[in-house]
Amino acid sequence: MNPQQTIRLAVIDDDSGFVTVLAKRTEAAGWQQRTLASAIPPEELVAMKLNALLIDPAVLGDDAWDYLEKVCGMLPDLGVVVCAGRSTVAQRVRGLRLGVDDWLTKPCHPEEAIARLEAVSRRRRRARPEAEAGPLMAGELEIRSDRFQAFVAGASVDLTRREFELLQLLSDAKGQVLEREAIYQRVWGYAMAHGDRSVDVFIRKLRQKLEKLSPGWSYIHTHFGVGYRFDPEPADSAALAPPSTAPAADEHAPELEPEGIAAP
């Protein structure tokens, strides 16, 4: 793996000796490790933007299988490695079928755990080559994930980190309609509260910045009552589309974000 690509790792394990040694090894490797003595909601794992998760199901007790299923389902890009004590073949098979990428049996050497986590992260990166292939060109827009920025004819669109994450999420799903709740979950990292209009507010800000530098193109399209779709079109062709009688959901969104969720 490219040493420039830092791995963000969370460890859910209460084995202090193993965790301490592992933390020293990951720190030496330039990784970012966060150790958790108990499970946290999967929504918080989303917000941590992890590459890998090492977990001992014993810490979770009777909720272990439900938790693993939720994590693997909610974070399909996350590499999950179980590091457990004695287990049966049936348990290991069940875990792998739920979405776990690898299963280690304790006691195990920290170097083996690191190697397996590294391999899982590497496979996950290879599984989404479009995200690693360099700049994404869309209309007049050049989206640079390595810089967390977008450009039009060399001029920066001047996006905040959250605005860029929103643009990248939409552009990665080009042509697909993403629901507001799904957008909020992926960008903000929390479940969206009823009545929250943050997605609409940020979409409007993002559109304004794109239109300022690229007025000849329409990039983000509203699907009323559902969400948004990224699909670059010349502005003339967008203007030819039949007008909708329904008001755009984002046109009436308040400028304030909900308490505790501030824009960067």
Coordinates of C-alpha atoms in Angstrom, one line a residue:
M1 CA 0.0 0.0 0.0
N2 CA 1.2 3.5 -0.8
P3 CA 2.7 4.9 2.4
Q4 CA 1.0 8.3 1.6
Q5 CA -2.4 6.6 2.1
T6 CA -3.0 6.8 5.9
I7 CA -5.3 4.1 7.2
R8 CA -7.9 5.2 9.7
L9 CA -8.5 2.3 12.1
A10 CA -11.0 1.8 14.9
V11 CA -10.5 -1.0 17.4
I12 CA -13.4 -2.2 19.6
D13 CA -11.6 -4.5 22.1
D14 CA -11.1 -4.4 25.9
D15 CA -7.9 -6.5 25.8
S16 CA -5.6 -3.7 27.1
G17 CA -2.4 -5.6 26.5
F18 CA -3.1 -6.5 22.9
V19 CA -4.6 -3.0 22.1
T20 CA -1.6 -1.2 23.6
V21 CA 0.9 -3.1 21.6
L22 CA -1.3 -2.8 18.4
A23 CA -1.5 1.0 18.9
K24 CA 2.3 1.3 19.1
R25 CA 2.7 -0.7 15.9
T26 CA 0.0 1.2 14.0
E27 CA 1.4 4.6 15.2
A28 CA 4.8 3.5 13.9
A29 CA 3.2 2.7 10.6
G30 CA 1.7 6.1 10.3
W31 CA -1.9 4.9 10.8
Q32 CA -4.6 6.8 12.8
Q33 CA -6.0 4.5 15.4
R34 CA -8.9 5.1 17.7
T35 CA -9.5 2.5 20.5
L36 CA -13.0 2.0 21.9
A37 CA -13.7 -0.1 25.0
S38 CA -17.3 -0.7 23.9
A39 CA -19.4 -0.5 20.8
I40 CA -20.6 2.9 19.5
P41 CA -23.5 3.5 17.1
P42 CA -22.7 2.6 13.5
E43 CA -23.7 6.2 12.6
E44 CA -20.7 7.4 14.6
L45 CA -18.4 5.0 12.7
V46 CA -19.7 6.6 9.5
A47 CA -18.7 10.0 10.8
M48 CA -15.2 8.8 11.6
K49 CA -14.5 8.0 7.9
L50 CA -12.7 4.8 8.7
N51 CA -10.8 2.5 6.4
A52 CA -10.9 -0.5 8.7
L53 CA -12.4 -1.8 11.9
L54 CA -10.9 -4.5 14.2
I55 CA -13.5 -5.9 16.6
D56 CA -13.8 -8.5 19.3
P57 CA -17.4 -9.7 19.4
A58 CA -17.0 -10.7 23.0
V59 CA -17.1 -7.0 23.9
L60 CA -20.6 -6.7 22.4
G61 CA -22.1 -9.7 24.2
D62 CA -25.5 -10.9 22.9
D63 CA -25.7 -7.9 20.5
A64 CA -22.6 -8.9 18.5
W65 CA -24.3 -10.4 15.5
D66 CA -26.8 -7.6 15.1
Y67 CA -24.1 -5.1 15.5
L68 CA -21.8 -6.7 12.9
E69 CA -24.8 -6.9 10.4
K70 CA -25.6 -3.2 10.9
V71 CA -22.0 -2.1 10.5
C72 CA -21.3 -4.2 7.4
G73 CA -24.6 -3.1 5.9
M74 CA -24.3 0.6 6.7
L75 CA -20.6 0.9 5.7
P76 CA -20.0 -1.2 2.6
D77 CA -16.6 0.4 2.0
L78 CA -15.3 -0.4 5.5
G79 CA -12.9 -3.3 5.9
V80 CA -14.1 -5.3 8.9
V81 CA -11.8 -7.8 10.7
V82 CA -13.0 -9.9 13.7
C83 CA -10.3 -10.7 16.3
A84 CA -11.9 -13.2 18.7
G85 CA -11.2 -15.9 21.1
R86 CA -12.3 -19.5 20.5
S87 CA -15.0 -19.8 17.8
T88 CA -16.7 -22.4 15.8
V89 CA -16.7 -22.9 12.0
A90 CA -20.4 -22.0 12.0
Q91 CA -19.6 -18.7 13.8
R92 CA -16.8 -17.8 11.4
V93 CA -19.0 -18.6 8.4
R94 CA -21.9 -16.6 9.8
G95 CA -19.6 -13.6 10.3
L96 CA -18.1 -13.8 6.8
R97 CA -21.6 -14.1 5.3
L98 CA -22.7 -11.0 7.2
G99 CA -20.0 -9.0 5.5
V100 CA -16.9 -9.5 7.7
D101 CA -13.8 -9.5 5.6
D102 CA -11.5 -11.6 7.8
W103 CA -11.4 -13.5 11.0
L104 CA -8.5 -13.8 13.4
T105 CA -8.3 -16.1 16.5
K106 CA -6.7 -14.9 19.7
P107 CA -4.0 -15.0 20.8
C108 CA -2.6 -13.5 17.6
H109 CA 0.5 -11.4 16.9
P110 CA -0.2 -7.7 16.3
E111 CA 1.9 -7.8 13.2
E112 CA -0.4 -10.3 11.7
A113 CA -3.4 -8.2 12.7
I114 CA -1.8 -5.2 11.0
A115 CA -1.0 -7.2 7.8
R116 CA -4.6 -8.5 7.6
L117 CA -6.1 -5.0 8.2
E118 CA -3.7 -3.6 5.5
A119 CA -4.7 -6.3 3.1
V120 CA -8.4 -5.7 3.7
S121 CA -8.0 -1.9 3.2
R122 CA -6.0 -2.5 0.0
R123 CA -8.7 -4.8 -1.4
R124 CA -11.4 -2.2 -0.6
R125 CA -9.4 0.5 -2.4
R126 CA -9.0 -1.7 -5.5
A127 CA -12.8 -2.4 -5.4
R128 CA -13.5 1.3 -6.1
P129 CA -10.9 2.3 -8.7
E130 CA -12.9 5.2 -9.9
A131 CA -12.2 7.0 -6.6
E132 CA -8.4 6.5 -7.1
A133 CA -8.2 7.1 -10.8
G134 CA -7.4 10.8 -10.5
P135 CA -9.5 13.9 -11.4
L136 CA -13.1 13.4 -12.5
M137 CA -14.2 15.5 -15.4
A138 CA -17.8 16.5 -15.5
G139 CA -18.9 19.2 -17.9
E140 CA -16.5 22.1 -17.3
L141 CA -15.9 20.8 -13.8
E142 CA -12.7 19.0 -12.7
I143 CA -13.2 17.3 -9.3
R144 CA -9.9 16.5 -7.4
S145 CA -10.4 14.2 -4.5
D146 CA -6.7 14.4 -3.7
R147 CA -7.1 18.1 -3.0
F148 CA -10.7 18.1 -1.7
Q149 CA -11.4 20.7 -4.3
A150 CA -13.0 21.3 -7.7
F151 CA -11.9 23.6 -10.6
V152 CA -13.3 25.2 -13.7
A153 CA -10.6 26.1 -16.3
G154 CA -8.0 26.1 -13.5
A155 CA -10.0 28.4 -11.2
S156 CA -10.9 26.9 -7.8
V157 CA -14.6 26.7 -7.0
D158 CA -13.7 27.6 -3.4
L159 CA -15.6 24.9 -1.6
T160 CA -15.7 24.1 2.1
R161 CA -14.7 20.6 3.1
R162 CA -18.4 19.6 3.6
E163 CA -19.4 21.1 0.3
F164 CA -16.8 19.1 -1.4
E165 CA -17.8 15.9 0.3
L166 CA -21.4 16.6 -0.9
L167 CA -20.2 17.2 -4.4
Q168 CA -18.0 14.1 -4.4
L169 CA -20.8 11.9 -3.1
L170 CA -23.2 13.1 -5.8
S171 CA -20.7 12.9 -8.6
D172 CA -19.6 9.4 -7.6
A173 CA -23.2 8.4 -8.1
K174 CA -23.5 10.2 -11.4
G175 CA -26.9 9.7 -12.9
Q176 CA -28.4 8.2 -9.8
V177 CA -31.0 9.9 -7.6
L178 CA -29.8 10.0 -4.0
E179 CA -32.4 10.5 -1.3
R180 CA -31.9 13.3 1.2
E181 CA -31.7 11.0 4.2
A182 CA -28.9 8.9 2.5
I183 CA -27.0 12.1 1.5
Y184 CA -27.2 13.4 5.1
Q185 CA -26.1 10.0 6.6
R186 CA -23.0 9.8 4.3
V187 CA -21.9 13.5 4.5
W188 CA -22.9 14.5 8.1
G189 CA -22.5 11.1 9.6
Y190 CA -25.7 11.1 11.6
A191 CA -29.3 10.1 11.0
M192 CA -31.3 13.1 9.7
A193 CA -33.8 14.6 12.1
H194 CA -37.3 15.2 11.0
G195 CA -37.6 18.6 9.3
D196 CA -33.9 19.1 8.9
R197 CA -33.1 21.0 5.7
S198 CA -29.3 21.1 5.9
V199 CA -29.0 19.0 2.7
D200 CA -31.2 21.5 0.8
V201 CA -29.3 24.5 2.1
F202 CA -25.9 23.1 1.2
I203 CA -27.1 22.0 -2.2
R204 CA -28.2 25.6 -2.9
K205 CA -24.9 26.9 -1.8
L206 CA -23.1 24.4 -3.9
R207 CA -25.2 25.2 -7.0
Q208 CA -24.5 28.9 -6.6
K209 CA -20.8 28.4 -6.5
L210 CA -20.8 26.1 -9.5
E211 CA -23.1 28.4 -11.5
K212 CA -20.7 31.4 -10.7
L213 CA -17.8 29.7 -12.5
S214 CA -19.7 27.5 -14.9
P215 CA -22.9 29.3 -15.9
G216 CA -23.3 27.3 -19.1
W217 CA -23.8 24.0 -17.3
S218 CA -26.4 22.6 -14.9
Y219 CA -24.9 20.0 -12.6
I220 CA -27.3 19.1 -9.8
H221 CA -30.9 18.3 -10.5
T222 CA -33.7 18.2 -7.9
H223 CA -36.1 15.3 -7.7
F224 CA -39.0 16.7 -5.8
G225 CA -39.9 14.9 -2.6
V226 CA -37.0 12.5 -3.0
G227 CA -33.5 14.0 -3.4
Y228 CA -30.9 15.0 -5.9
R229 CA -29.1 13.7 -9.0
F230 CA -25.7 14.8 -10.4
D231 CA -25.8 14.8 -14.2
P232 CA -23.9 17.6 -16.0
E233 CA -26.0 19.1 -18.8
P234 CA -25.6 22.3 -20.9
A235 CA -27.7 24.9 -19.3
D236 CA -29.6 25.4 -22.6
S237 CA -30.8 21.8 -22.7
A238 CA -31.9 22.1 -19.0
A239 CA -33.9 25.2 -19.8
L240 CA -35.8 23.3 -22.6
A241 CA -37.1 20.8 -20.1
P242 CA -40.9 21.3 -19.2
P243 CA -41.3 23.4 -16.1
S244 CA -42.5 21.7 -13.0
T245 CA -45.5 23.1 -11.1
A246 CA -44.1 21.7 -7.8
P247 CA -41.9 24.1 -5.8
A248 CA -38.3 23.0 -5.4
A249 CA -37.7 21.6 -1.9
D250 CA -34.5 23.4 -1.6
E251 CA -35.8 26.9 -2.5
H252 CA -37.5 27.4 0.9
A253 CA -34.8 25.8 3.1
P254 CA -33.8 28.0 6.0
E255 CA -30.2 29.3 6.1
L256 CA -29.7 27.9 9.6
E257 CA -28.4 24.4 10.2
P258 CA -29.7 22.3 13.1
E259 CA -28.0 22.9 16.5
G260 CA -24.8 21.0 16.9
I261 CA -24.2 20.5 13.2
A262 CA -22.1 23.5 12.0
A263 CA -20.5 23.9 8.6
P264 CA -16.8 23.7 8.6

